[in-house]
Short mmCIF file of C-alpha atoms in Angstrom, two decimals:
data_model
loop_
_atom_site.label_atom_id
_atom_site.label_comp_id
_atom_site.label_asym_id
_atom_site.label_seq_id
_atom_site.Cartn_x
_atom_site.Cartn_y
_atom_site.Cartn_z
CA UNK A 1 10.92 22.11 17.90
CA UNK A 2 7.06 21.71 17.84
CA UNK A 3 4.70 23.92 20.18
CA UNK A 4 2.80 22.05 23.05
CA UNK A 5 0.04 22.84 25.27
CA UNK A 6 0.47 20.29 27.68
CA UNK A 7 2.46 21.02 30.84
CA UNK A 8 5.62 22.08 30.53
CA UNK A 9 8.51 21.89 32.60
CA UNK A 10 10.15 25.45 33.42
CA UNK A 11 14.55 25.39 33.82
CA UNK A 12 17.13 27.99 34.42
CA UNK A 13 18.05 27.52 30.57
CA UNK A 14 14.11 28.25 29.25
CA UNK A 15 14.10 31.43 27.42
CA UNK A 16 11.47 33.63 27.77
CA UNK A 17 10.40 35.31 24.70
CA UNK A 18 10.52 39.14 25.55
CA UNK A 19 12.02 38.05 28.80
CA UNK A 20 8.13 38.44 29.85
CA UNK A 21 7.34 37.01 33.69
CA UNK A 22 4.40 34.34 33.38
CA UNK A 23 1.83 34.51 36.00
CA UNK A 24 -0.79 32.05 36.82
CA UNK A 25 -3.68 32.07 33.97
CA UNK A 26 -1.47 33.47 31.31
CA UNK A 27 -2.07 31.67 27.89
CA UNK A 28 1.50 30.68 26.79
CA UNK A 29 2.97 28.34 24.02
CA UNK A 30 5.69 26.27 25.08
CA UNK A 31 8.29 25.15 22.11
CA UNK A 32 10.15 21.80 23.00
CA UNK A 33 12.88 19.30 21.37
CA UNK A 34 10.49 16.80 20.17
CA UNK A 35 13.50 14.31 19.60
CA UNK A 36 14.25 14.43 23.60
CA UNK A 37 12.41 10.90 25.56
CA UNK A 38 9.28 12.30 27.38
CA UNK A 39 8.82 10.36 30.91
CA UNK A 40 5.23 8.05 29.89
CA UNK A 41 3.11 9.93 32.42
CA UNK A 42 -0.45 11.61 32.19
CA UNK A 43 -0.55 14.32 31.42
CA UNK A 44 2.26 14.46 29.23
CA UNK A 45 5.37 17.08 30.45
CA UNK A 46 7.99 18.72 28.09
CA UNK A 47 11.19 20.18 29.30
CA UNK A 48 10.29 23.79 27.58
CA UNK A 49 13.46 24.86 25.88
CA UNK A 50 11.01 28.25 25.03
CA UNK A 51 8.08 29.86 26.39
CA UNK A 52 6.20 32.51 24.79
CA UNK A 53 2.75 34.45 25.79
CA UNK A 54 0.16 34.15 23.48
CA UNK A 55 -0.84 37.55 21.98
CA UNK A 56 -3.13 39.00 19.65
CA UNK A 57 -1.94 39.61 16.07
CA UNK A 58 1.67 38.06 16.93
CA UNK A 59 2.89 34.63 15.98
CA UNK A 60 6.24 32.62 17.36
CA UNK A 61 7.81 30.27 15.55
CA UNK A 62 10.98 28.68 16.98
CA UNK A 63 12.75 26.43 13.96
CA UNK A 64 16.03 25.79 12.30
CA UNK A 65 15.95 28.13 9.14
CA UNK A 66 17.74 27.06 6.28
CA UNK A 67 20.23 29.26 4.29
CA UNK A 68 16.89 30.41 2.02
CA UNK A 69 15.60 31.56 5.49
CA UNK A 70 12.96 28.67 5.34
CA UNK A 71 12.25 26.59 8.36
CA UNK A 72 12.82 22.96 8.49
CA UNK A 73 9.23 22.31 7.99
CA UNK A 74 8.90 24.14 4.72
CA UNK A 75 6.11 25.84 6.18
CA UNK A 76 7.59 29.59 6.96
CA UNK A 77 10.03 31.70 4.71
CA UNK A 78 11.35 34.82 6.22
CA UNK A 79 11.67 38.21 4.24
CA UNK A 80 13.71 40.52 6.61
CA UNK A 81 13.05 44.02 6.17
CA UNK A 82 15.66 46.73 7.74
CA UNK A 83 12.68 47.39 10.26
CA UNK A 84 13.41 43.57 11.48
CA UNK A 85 15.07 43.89 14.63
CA UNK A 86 17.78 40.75 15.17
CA UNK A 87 19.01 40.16 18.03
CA UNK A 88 20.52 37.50 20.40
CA UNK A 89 19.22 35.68 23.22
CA UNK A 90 20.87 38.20 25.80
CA UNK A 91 19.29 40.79 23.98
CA UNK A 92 22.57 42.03 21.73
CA UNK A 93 22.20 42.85 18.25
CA UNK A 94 22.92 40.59 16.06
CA UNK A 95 24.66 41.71 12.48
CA UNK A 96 25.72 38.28 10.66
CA UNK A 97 23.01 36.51 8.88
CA UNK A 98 20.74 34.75 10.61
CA UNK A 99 20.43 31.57 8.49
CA UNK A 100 21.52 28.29 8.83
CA UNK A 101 20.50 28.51 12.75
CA UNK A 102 17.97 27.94 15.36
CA UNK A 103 15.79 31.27 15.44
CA UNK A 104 12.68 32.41 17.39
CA UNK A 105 10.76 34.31 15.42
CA UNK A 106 8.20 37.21 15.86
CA UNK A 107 5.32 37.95 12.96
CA UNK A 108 2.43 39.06 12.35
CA UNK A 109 0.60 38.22 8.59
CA UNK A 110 1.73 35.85 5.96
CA UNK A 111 0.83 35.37 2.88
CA UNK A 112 -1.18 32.33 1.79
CA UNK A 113 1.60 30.73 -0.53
CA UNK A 114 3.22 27.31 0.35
CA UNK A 115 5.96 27.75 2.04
CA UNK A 116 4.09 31.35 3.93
CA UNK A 117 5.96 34.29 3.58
CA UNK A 118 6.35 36.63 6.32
CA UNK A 119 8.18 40.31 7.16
CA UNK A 120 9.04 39.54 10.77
CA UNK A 121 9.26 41.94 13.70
CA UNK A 122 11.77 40.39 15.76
CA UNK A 123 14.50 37.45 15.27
CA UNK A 124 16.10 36.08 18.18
CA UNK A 125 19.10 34.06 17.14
CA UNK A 126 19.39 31.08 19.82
CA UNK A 127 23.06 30.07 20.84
#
């Protein structure tokens, strides 16, 4: 899924990261399937599959993490910590392990090694 900043296109099935209410003027990253046809129209809209408000010192990243907990662009490896809250998209905990799936993921600093490296706050595992 890549992040856009275009206009996105709001459904029942977008999931709002920390089921936050947008209001107008809110800075917000939208996360989209780029594999899904995008009507040829200016400016550009994406059917957002997640939203997420922009906030200081936190990072989203929505990806497919691999078994190694690496996402599918080799560009984030996850280090959960017992602090790392996982959880589902309906808000239940979650106690199997989270790779091999879709995840949204909350974090704050990484290190500066190829893939980064992060200790992330939250998981949410996406059905």
């Amino acid at each position: 899924m890549s992040p856009s900043r275009k206009n996105n296109i709001v459904s029942p099935t977008t999931y709002f990261v920390d089921h936050t209410t947008m209001a107008l003027g809110n800075m917000v990253t939208g996360f989209y399937d780029g594999n899904v046809p995008v009507p040829l129209i200016y400016p550009p809209q994406y059917n957002a599959i997640v939203m997420a408000e922009d906030m200081p010192y936190e990072n989203v990243k929505v990806d497919y993490f691999d078994n190694q907990l690496v996402s599918s662009d080799n560009t984030l490896k996850l280090n959960i910590a017992p602090s790392t809250e996982i959880i589902l998209e309906n808000d239940q905990t979650f106690t199997q392990n989270p790779s091999n799936r879709y995840l949204i993921v909350i974090y704050g600093p990484t290190t500066r090694s190829i893939p980064a490296q992060t200790v992330p706050y939250k998981i949410i595992v996406m059905c």
